Amino acid sequence: MTIHYNFHPLDFNDFFYRCMTIKKTRNSQNWQQALAQVITNPDELCSHLALDKKALVDAHPAIQQFPLRVPRGFVSRIKKGDLNDPLLLQILPQGIETQNVPGFSKDPVGEQNVNPIPGLLHKYKGRVLLTLSGSCAIHCRYCFRRHFPYAENNPGKNGWNKALEYISQDKGINEVILSGGDPLVVKDDMLREFISALEKITHLKRLRIHTRLPIVIPERITEQFIKSLTQTRLQPVIVFHCNHANEIDDSVMQAFNLLRAANITLLNQSVLLKGINDSVSALVNLSETLFNSGVLPYYLHLLDPVQGSAHFFVEEQKASELVWQLMQELPGYLVPKLVKEVAGAPAKIQLGIMMNCT
Ligand SMILES: *Cc1c(COP(=O)(O)O)cnc(C)c1O
Ligand code: SF4
């Protein structure tokens, strides 16, 4: 919806003005604008955050491999002048990324073998994952998709017919997961079209969306998006990707609340990242903050050993100890399942807790 600014805001009473403001931040132009205005220039990032440009002196090869990309709203949640800020560490390119570490590869989860047709991954029984878009609003330095061959795997609108056909022909599939990249980079009209094509496949029951966009650009939760999830016969589930409580500010909470008011199941998955959320207090705080807005923790992923992310890796033993401590701090439903992905396994592997580490 377009808002026309042929009035002076002070002409209206406060309530009406606030309604207009909420509408303004929820129209499609706003998130698309935020997406177009992401920061990609390292110098600009440094000056916004009062960081010494020397912080990026040896990061240029890393930037060439995987460019800097961060929405301004996310930057505003980073503490100025703090090189250890848990949000900054997720997006700041570092020289260390280009070091080769044994055991860290370009395709750590073996995706390039379970890719029957472009854009479709069928690894687990009953559900298929569609990489609806190759791009993201933010570039997370630890991302396991930083080396994924998106060019070949981004079939475009016409190519989707093949994916739909594959799903139609396998009656064992009851859930489609829209993923990426970030599937919510796709505009609402196209999403709606895609969802209505999916809901015609009678054996499908659920539609799941894996996304980080509402965390980094909460304006993405538009009325039209919510409508396309509430008007489909498919049961909608959204799995966010948020790693630290500081990522959740008022605007993100507002987005969660709108989705919750629409009765959409909301879950969150995180990646366990050294120096970012590998402490009991950070993880407790994350679960509590999510649940305050009606989001349940789902998975805590052990980092996939992808080339360039070794400095974020938390060992399995330490991860299990952390989760065991979490279980002693939180009700069971606020403890995410600690999982890792193993190439060729029929499900994500849940890691055991350390019984004797108290
Ligand atoms: C993680 C993943 C899923 C979803 O697994 P759940 O355990 O159902 O959350 C599905 N397909 C692929 C390819 C995945 O990587
Ligand atoms: S949003 Fe997800 S897919 Fe995109 S860079 Fe971050 S972790 Fe990777």
Short mmCIF file of C-alpha atoms and ligand atoms in Angstrom, two decimals:
data_model
loop_
_atom_site.label_atom_id
_atom_site.label_comp_id
_atom_site.label_asym_id
_atom_site.label_seq_id
_atom_site.Cartn_x
_atom_site.Cartn_y
_atom_site.Cartn_z
CA MET A 1 0.00 0.00 0.00
CA THR A 2 1.35 3.44 -0.87
CA ILE A 3 1.29 6.17 1.73
CA HIS A 4 0.90 9.69 0.37
CA TYR A 5 2.65 12.40 2.32
CA ASN A 6 0.43 15.28 1.38
CA PHE A 7 -0.26 16.09 5.02
CA HIS A 8 1.75 17.32 7.94
CA PRO A 9 1.99 14.64 10.67
CA LEU A 10 1.25 17.20 13.36
CA ASP A 11 -2.18 17.74 11.78
CA PHE A 12 -3.21 14.37 13.14
CA ASN A 13 -3.67 13.24 16.63
CA ASP A 14 -0.98 11.08 18.12
CA PHE A 15 -2.88 7.81 17.81
CA PHE A 16 -3.63 8.18 14.15
CA TYR A 17 -0.08 9.24 13.44
CA ARG A 18 1.25 6.17 15.17
CA CYS A 19 -1.04 3.95 13.11
CA MET A 20 0.27 5.55 9.97
CA THR A 21 3.83 4.97 11.13
CA ILE A 22 3.19 1.28 11.73
CA LYS A 23 1.60 0.97 8.28
CA LYS A 24 4.49 2.81 6.74
CA THR A 25 7.04 0.40 8.14
CA ARG A 26 4.96 -2.58 7.00
CA ASN A 27 4.59 -1.76 3.35
CA SER A 28 6.56 -3.59 0.74
CA GLN A 29 8.50 -0.54 -0.38
CA ASN A 30 10.06 -0.22 3.03
CA TRP A 31 11.65 -3.61 3.28
CA GLN A 32 12.75 -3.45 -0.32
CA GLN A 33 14.33 -0.10 0.35
CA ALA A 34 16.09 -1.44 3.44
CA LEU A 35 17.32 -4.33 1.30
CA ALA A 36 18.59 -1.97 -1.38
CA GLN A 37 20.36 0.15 1.21
CA VAL A 38 22.38 -2.57 2.94
CA ILE A 39 25.92 -1.61 3.86
CA THR A 40 28.51 -3.28 1.65
CA ASN A 41 31.35 -0.82 2.02
CA PRO A 42 33.72 -1.73 4.87
CA ASP A 43 34.78 1.89 5.41
CA GLU A 44 31.17 2.94 5.80
CA LEU A 45 30.60 0.20 8.36
CA CYS A 46 33.66 1.33 10.33
CA SER A 47 32.57 4.94 10.38
CA HIS A 48 29.02 4.04 11.48
CA LEU A 49 30.39 1.99 14.34
CA ALA A 50 33.31 4.22 15.30
CA LEU A 51 35.76 1.44 14.49
CA ASP A 52 39.35 1.92 13.45
CA LYS A 53 39.61 1.10 9.73
CA LYS A 54 42.64 -1.00 10.64
CA ALA A 55 40.13 -3.59 11.87
CA LEU A 56 39.63 -4.51 8.22
CA VAL A 57 43.14 -4.10 6.93
CA ASP A 58 43.76 -7.78 6.18
CA ALA A 59 40.13 -8.67 5.40
CA HIS A 60 40.14 -7.87 1.69
CA PRO A 61 40.65 -11.43 0.42
CA ALA A 62 37.79 -12.55 2.70
CA ILE A 63 35.57 -9.79 1.35
CA GLN A 64 36.37 -10.88 -2.19
CA GLN A 65 35.37 -14.42 -1.37
CA PHE A 66 32.15 -13.43 0.43
CA PRO A 67 31.31 -9.72 0.37
CA LEU A 68 30.35 -7.64 3.39
CA ARG A 69 26.57 -7.22 3.49
CA VAL A 70 24.51 -5.96 6.42
CA PRO A 71 21.21 -4.09 6.75
CA ARG A 72 21.34 -0.73 8.50
CA GLY A 73 18.77 -1.74 11.11
CA PHE A 74 21.00 -4.61 12.19
CA VAL A 75 24.00 -2.28 12.38
CA SER A 76 22.02 0.00 14.68
CA ARG A 77 21.84 -2.88 17.22
CA ILE A 78 25.65 -3.15 17.35
CA LYS A 79 27.49 -1.37 20.15
CA LYS A 80 29.75 1.36 18.82
CA GLY A 81 33.49 0.93 19.17
CA ASP A 82 33.26 -2.67 20.41
CA LEU A 83 35.14 -5.15 18.23
CA ASN A 84 33.79 -8.02 20.34
CA ASP A 85 30.13 -7.15 19.90
CA PRO A 86 28.27 -10.45 19.28
CA LEU A 87 26.36 -9.01 16.32
CA LEU A 88 29.40 -7.38 14.76
CA LEU A 89 31.38 -10.63 14.91
CA GLN A 90 28.70 -12.31 12.79
CA ILE A 91 29.14 -9.91 9.90
CA LEU A 92 32.66 -8.47 10.10
CA PRO A 93 34.96 -9.97 7.44
CA GLN A 94 38.27 -11.08 8.90
CA GLY A 95 41.63 -12.06 7.45
CA ILE A 96 41.53 -15.34 9.35
CA GLU A 97 38.68 -16.58 7.11
CA THR A 98 41.03 -17.20 4.21
CA GLN A 99 43.30 -19.56 6.17
CA ASN A 100 42.90 -23.19 5.21
CA VAL A 101 42.10 -25.41 8.17
CA PRO A 102 42.18 -29.20 7.77
CA GLY A 103 38.71 -30.70 8.04
CA PHE A 104 36.93 -27.52 6.93
CA SER A 105 35.65 -27.93 3.37
CA LYS A 106 33.54 -26.16 0.79
CA ASP A 107 30.64 -28.63 0.90
CA PRO A 108 30.64 -29.90 4.50
CA VAL A 109 27.09 -31.23 4.49
CA GLY A 110 27.27 -33.07 1.18
CA GLU A 111 24.48 -31.06 -0.42
CA GLN A 112 25.86 -31.30 -3.88
CA ASN A 113 24.87 -35.00 -3.94
CA VAL A 114 21.25 -34.75 -2.80
CA ASN A 115 20.24 -32.24 -5.39
CA PRO A 116 18.00 -34.20 -7.81
CA ILE A 117 16.96 -31.07 -9.64
CA PRO A 118 18.18 -27.48 -9.34
CA GLY A 119 16.78 -25.71 -6.30
CA LEU A 120 15.47 -28.84 -4.58
CA LEU A 121 17.14 -30.81 -1.79
CA HIS A 122 15.55 -34.08 -0.76
CA LYS A 123 17.61 -35.38 2.12
CA TYR A 124 15.03 -36.44 4.69
CA LYS A 125 11.86 -38.47 4.54
CA GLY A 126 8.63 -36.55 4.09
CA ARG A 127 10.10 -33.12 3.50
CA VAL A 128 11.91 -31.34 0.73
CA LEU A 129 13.84 -28.13 0.94
CA LEU A 130 13.61 -25.58 -1.86
CA THR A 131 16.31 -22.96 -2.22
CA LEU A 132 13.88 -20.33 -3.36
CA SER A 133 16.45 -17.58 -3.58
CA GLY A 134 20.20 -17.51 -3.81
CA SER A 135 20.64 -14.24 -2.01
CA CYS A 136 20.35 -12.97 1.54
CA ALA A 137 19.89 -9.60 3.17
CA ILE A 138 22.89 -10.23 5.40
CA HIS A 139 26.10 -12.16 4.92
CA CYS A 140 26.86 -14.21 8.01
CA ARG A 141 30.55 -15.00 8.03
CA TYR A 142 30.04 -18.55 9.33
CA CYS A 143 27.49 -19.44 6.66
CA PHE A 144 27.78 -22.95 5.32
CA ARG A 145 26.36 -21.75 2.04
CA ARG A 146 29.17 -19.29 1.35
CA HIS A 147 30.58 -21.69 -1.25
CA PHE A 148 27.30 -23.16 -2.49
CA PRO A 149 26.90 -23.11 -6.28
CA TYR A 150 23.91 -20.80 -6.38
CA ALA A 151 24.37 -19.87 -10.00
CA GLU A 152 23.45 -23.44 -11.01
CA ASN A 153 20.94 -23.78 -8.24
CA ASN A 154 18.75 -20.80 -8.82
CA PRO A 155 16.39 -22.00 -11.52
CA GLY A 156 14.20 -18.89 -11.71
CA LYS A 157 10.47 -18.83 -12.07
CA ASN A 158 10.17 -21.22 -15.00
CA GLY A 159 12.53 -23.73 -13.50
CA TRP A 160 10.22 -24.11 -10.50
CA ASN A 161 7.82 -26.22 -12.53
CA LYS A 162 10.31 -29.07 -12.35
CA ALA A 163 10.46 -28.82 -8.57
CA LEU A 164 6.65 -28.75 -8.35
CA GLU A 165 6.46 -31.76 -10.60
CA TYR A 166 8.96 -33.67 -8.46
CA ILE A 167 6.89 -32.93 -5.35
CA SER A 168 3.60 -33.86 -7.06
CA GLN A 169 4.99 -37.23 -8.06
CA ASP A 170 6.16 -38.27 -4.59
CA LYS A 171 3.16 -38.80 -2.33
CA GLY A 172 5.48 -39.39 0.60
CA ILE A 173 6.31 -35.68 0.75
CA ASN A 174 4.01 -33.81 3.12
CA GLU A 175 6.07 -30.72 3.91
CA VAL A 176 7.86 -28.17 1.79
CA ILE A 177 10.56 -26.01 3.34
CA LEU A 178 11.29 -22.74 1.64
CA SER A 179 14.90 -21.86 2.27
CA GLY A 180 17.79 -20.25 0.49
CA GLY A 181 19.72 -18.06 0.63
CA ASP A 182 16.77 -16.38 2.23
CA PRO A 183 13.35 -17.19 0.72
CA LEU A 184 11.86 -13.93 1.99
CA VAL A 185 14.07 -11.94 -0.37
CA VAL A 186 11.38 -12.99 -2.87
CA LYS A 187 8.58 -10.45 -3.25
CA ASP A 188 5.12 -11.07 -1.80
CA ASP A 189 3.33 -11.46 -5.16
CA MET A 190 5.66 -14.18 -6.28
CA LEU A 191 5.56 -15.90 -2.90
CA ARG A 192 1.81 -15.98 -3.01
CA GLU A 193 1.84 -17.41 -6.51
CA PHE A 194 4.29 -20.07 -5.42
CA ILE A 195 2.30 -20.97 -2.33
CA SER A 196 -0.88 -21.34 -4.34
CA ALA A 197 0.92 -23.69 -6.72
CA LEU A 198 2.08 -25.74 -3.72
CA GLU A 199 -1.29 -25.96 -2.05
CA LYS A 200 -2.74 -27.58 -5.17
CA ILE A 201 -0.54 -30.59 -4.47
CA THR A 202 -2.99 -32.52 -2.34
CA HIS A 203 -0.54 -34.64 -0.35
CA LEU A 204 1.22 -31.54 1.06
CA LYS A 205 0.18 -30.60 4.59
CA ARG A 206 2.72 -28.08 5.80
CA LEU A 207 4.62 -25.11 4.53
CA ARG A 208 7.74 -24.22 6.44
CA ILE A 209 9.85 -21.11 5.91
CA HIS A 210 13.46 -20.92 7.07
CA THR A 211 14.43 -17.27 7.22
CA ARG A 212 16.71 -14.72 8.84
CA LEU A 213 15.12 -11.75 7.09
CA PRO A 214 12.53 -10.84 9.77
CA ILE A 215 15.41 -10.64 12.27
CA VAL A 216 17.59 -8.38 10.15
CA ILE A 217 14.83 -6.42 8.32
CA PRO A 218 11.66 -6.84 10.44
CA GLU A 219 9.71 -4.60 8.05
CA ARG A 220 9.66 -7.71 5.84
CA ILE A 221 6.62 -8.94 7.77
CA THR A 222 4.05 -7.17 5.63
CA GLU A 223 0.29 -7.56 5.75
CA GLN A 224 0.40 -9.23 2.38
CA PHE A 225 2.96 -11.77 3.57
CA ILE A 226 0.89 -12.63 6.62
CA LYS A 227 -2.18 -12.98 4.41
CA SER A 228 -0.49 -15.42 2.11
CA LEU A 229 0.25 -17.62 5.12
CA THR A 230 -3.17 -17.36 6.72
CA GLN A 231 -5.13 -17.84 3.51
CA THR A 232 -3.46 -21.06 2.44
CA ARG A 233 -4.80 -24.47 3.47
CA LEU A 234 -1.19 -25.49 4.27
CA GLN A 235 -0.20 -25.24 7.92
CA PRO A 236 2.44 -22.52 8.18
CA VAL A 237 5.58 -22.78 10.30
CA ILE A 238 8.33 -20.18 10.37
CA VAL A 239 11.78 -21.06 11.63
CA PHE A 240 13.81 -17.92 12.26
CA HIS A 241 17.56 -17.81 12.49
CA CYS A 242 18.72 -15.70 15.39
CA ASN A 243 21.88 -16.30 17.41
CA HIS A 244 21.89 -13.69 20.14
CA ALA A 245 19.31 -11.82 22.22
CA ASN A 246 20.75 -8.47 21.10
CA GLU A 247 19.41 -9.20 17.62
CA ILE A 248 15.88 -8.90 18.96
CA ASP A 249 14.93 -5.26 19.37
CA ASP A 250 11.47 -3.69 19.52
CA SER A 251 10.99 -3.79 15.77
CA VAL A 252 11.76 -7.53 15.66
CA MET A 253 9.40 -8.17 18.59
CA GLN A 254 6.69 -6.29 16.77
CA ALA A 255 7.20 -8.54 13.73
CA PHE A 256 7.02 -11.66 15.95
CA ASN A 257 3.84 -10.38 17.57
CA LEU A 258 2.12 -9.79 14.22
CA LEU A 259 2.92 -13.35 13.14
CA ARG A 260 1.82 -14.77 16.44
CA ALA A 261 -1.45 -12.88 16.28
CA ALA A 262 -1.98 -14.66 12.94
CA ASN A 263 -1.56 -18.05 14.68
CA ILE A 264 1.59 -19.01 12.85
CA THR A 265 3.88 -21.49 14.60
CA LEU A 266 7.16 -19.70 15.33
CA LEU A 267 10.45 -21.48 16.01
CA ASN A 268 14.06 -20.43 16.04
CA GLN A 269 17.31 -22.07 15.12
CA SER A 270 20.75 -20.82 16.07
CA VAL A 271 24.29 -21.74 15.28
CA LEU A 272 26.64 -22.21 18.21
CA LEU A 273 29.41 -19.68 17.60
CA LYS A 274 32.59 -19.19 19.57
CA GLY A 275 32.84 -15.72 21.06
CA ILE A 276 29.23 -14.94 20.10
CA ASN A 277 26.83 -17.22 21.98
CA ASP A 278 28.97 -20.00 23.48
CA SER A 279 28.07 -19.20 27.09
CA VAL A 280 25.24 -20.29 29.36
CA SER A 281 24.19 -16.69 29.96
CA ALA A 282 24.03 -15.83 26.24
CA LEU A 283 21.98 -18.94 25.46
CA VAL A 284 19.63 -18.52 28.45
CA ASN A 285 19.09 -14.93 27.50
CA LEU A 286 18.36 -15.87 23.88
CA SER A 287 15.77 -18.51 24.82
CA GLU A 288 14.08 -16.20 27.32
CA THR A 289 13.97 -13.29 24.89
CA LEU A 290 12.57 -15.44 22.09
CA PHE A 291 9.88 -16.91 24.30
CA ASN A 292 8.87 -13.47 25.56
CA SER A 293 7.71 -12.90 22.00
CA GLY A 294 6.17 -16.32 21.53
CA VAL A 295 9.03 -18.00 19.66
CA LEU A 296 10.26 -21.43 20.77
CA PRO A 297 13.89 -22.51 20.46
CA TYR A 298 14.13 -25.41 18.00
CA TYR A 299 17.70 -26.27 17.02
CA LEU A 300 21.13 -25.22 18.20
CA HIS A 301 23.41 -26.26 15.37
CA LEU A 302 26.97 -27.26 15.78
CA LEU A 303 28.81 -25.23 13.17
CA ASP A 304 29.20 -27.07 9.88
CA PRO A 305 32.92 -27.26 9.20
CA VAL A 306 32.89 -24.92 6.24
CA GLN A 307 36.07 -23.41 4.92
CA GLY A 308 36.51 -19.92 6.37
CA SER A 309 34.60 -20.44 9.61
CA ALA A 310 37.01 -22.46 11.75
CA HIS A 311 37.54 -19.58 14.18
CA PHE A 312 33.85 -19.85 15.18
CA PHE A 313 33.93 -23.56 15.85
CA VAL A 314 32.85 -24.89 19.26
CA GLU A 315 33.88 -28.49 19.95
CA GLU A 316 31.19 -31.13 20.43
CA GLN A 317 32.23 -31.79 24.03
CA LYS A 318 32.02 -28.14 25.03
CA ALA A 319 28.69 -27.79 23.18
CA SER A 320 27.20 -30.77 25.03
CA GLU A 321 28.36 -29.37 28.36
CA LEU A 322 26.75 -26.03 27.58
CA VAL A 323 23.43 -27.65 26.74
CA TRP A 324 23.51 -29.75 29.89
CA GLN A 325 23.98 -26.54 31.89
CA LEU A 326 21.11 -24.93 29.95
CA MET A 327 18.88 -27.84 30.94
CA GLN A 328 19.56 -27.00 34.57
CA GLU A 329 18.71 -23.33 34.06
CA LEU A 330 15.61 -23.48 31.87
CA PRO A 331 12.36 -25.39 31.48
CA GLY A 332 12.79 -28.19 28.98
CA TYR A 333 10.80 -26.43 26.28
CA LEU A 334 13.25 -23.53 26.25
CA VAL A 335 16.28 -25.75 25.61
CA PRO A 336 17.04 -26.09 21.89
CA LYS A 337 18.08 -29.49 20.55
CA LEU A 338 21.80 -29.59 19.94
CA VAL A 339 22.28 -31.05 16.47
CA LYS A 340 24.86 -31.52 13.82
CA GLU A 341 24.57 -32.36 10.21
CA VAL A 342 26.32 -35.45 8.91
CA ALA A 343 26.54 -35.99 5.17
CA GLY A 344 24.38 -38.94 4.15
CA ALA A 345 22.56 -39.29 7.51
CA PRO A 346 18.75 -39.65 7.34
CA ALA A 347 18.18 -36.88 9.91
CA LYS A 348 20.11 -34.23 11.77
CA ILE A 349 22.11 -35.95 14.48
CA GLN A 350 21.15 -34.98 18.01
CA LEU A 351 24.12 -34.82 20.35
CA GLY A 352 24.07 -36.46 23.75
CA ILE A 353 24.23 -34.46 26.93
CA MET A 354 27.19 -34.80 29.26
CA MET A 355 25.87 -36.66 32.27
CA ASN A 356 28.96 -36.33 34.40
CA CYS A 357 30.10 -32.83 33.77
CA THR A 358 28.39 -31.12 36.72
C1 LIG B 1 17.61 -29.30 7.97
C2 LIG B 1 17.00 -29.79 6.76
C3 LIG B 1 15.65 -30.15 6.72
C4 LIG B 1 14.74 -30.01 7.92
O1 LIG B 1 15.04 -30.89 8.92
P1 LIG B 1 14.11 -30.91 10.24
O2 LIG B 1 14.82 -31.82 11.16
O3 LIG B 1 12.78 -31.36 9.82
O4 LIG B 1 14.07 -29.50 10.74
C5 LIG B 1 15.12 -30.65 5.56
N1 LIG B 1 15.88 -30.78 4.45
C6 LIG B 1 17.18 -30.46 4.44
C7 LIG B 1 17.96 -30.65 3.19
C8 LIG B 1 17.78 -29.93 5.59
O5 LIG B 1 19.06 -29.58 5.54
S1 SF4 B 2 21.05 -15.51 6.32
FE1 SF4 B 2 21.38 -17.72 6.46
S2 SF4 B 2 21.84 -18.38 4.36
FE2 SF4 B 2 22.08 -16.16 4.44
S3 SF4 B 2 24.25 -15.79 4.89
FE3 SF4 B 2 23.18 -15.81 6.85
S4 SF4 B 2 23.33 -17.93 7.55
FE4 SF4 B 2 23.78 -17.90 5.36
#
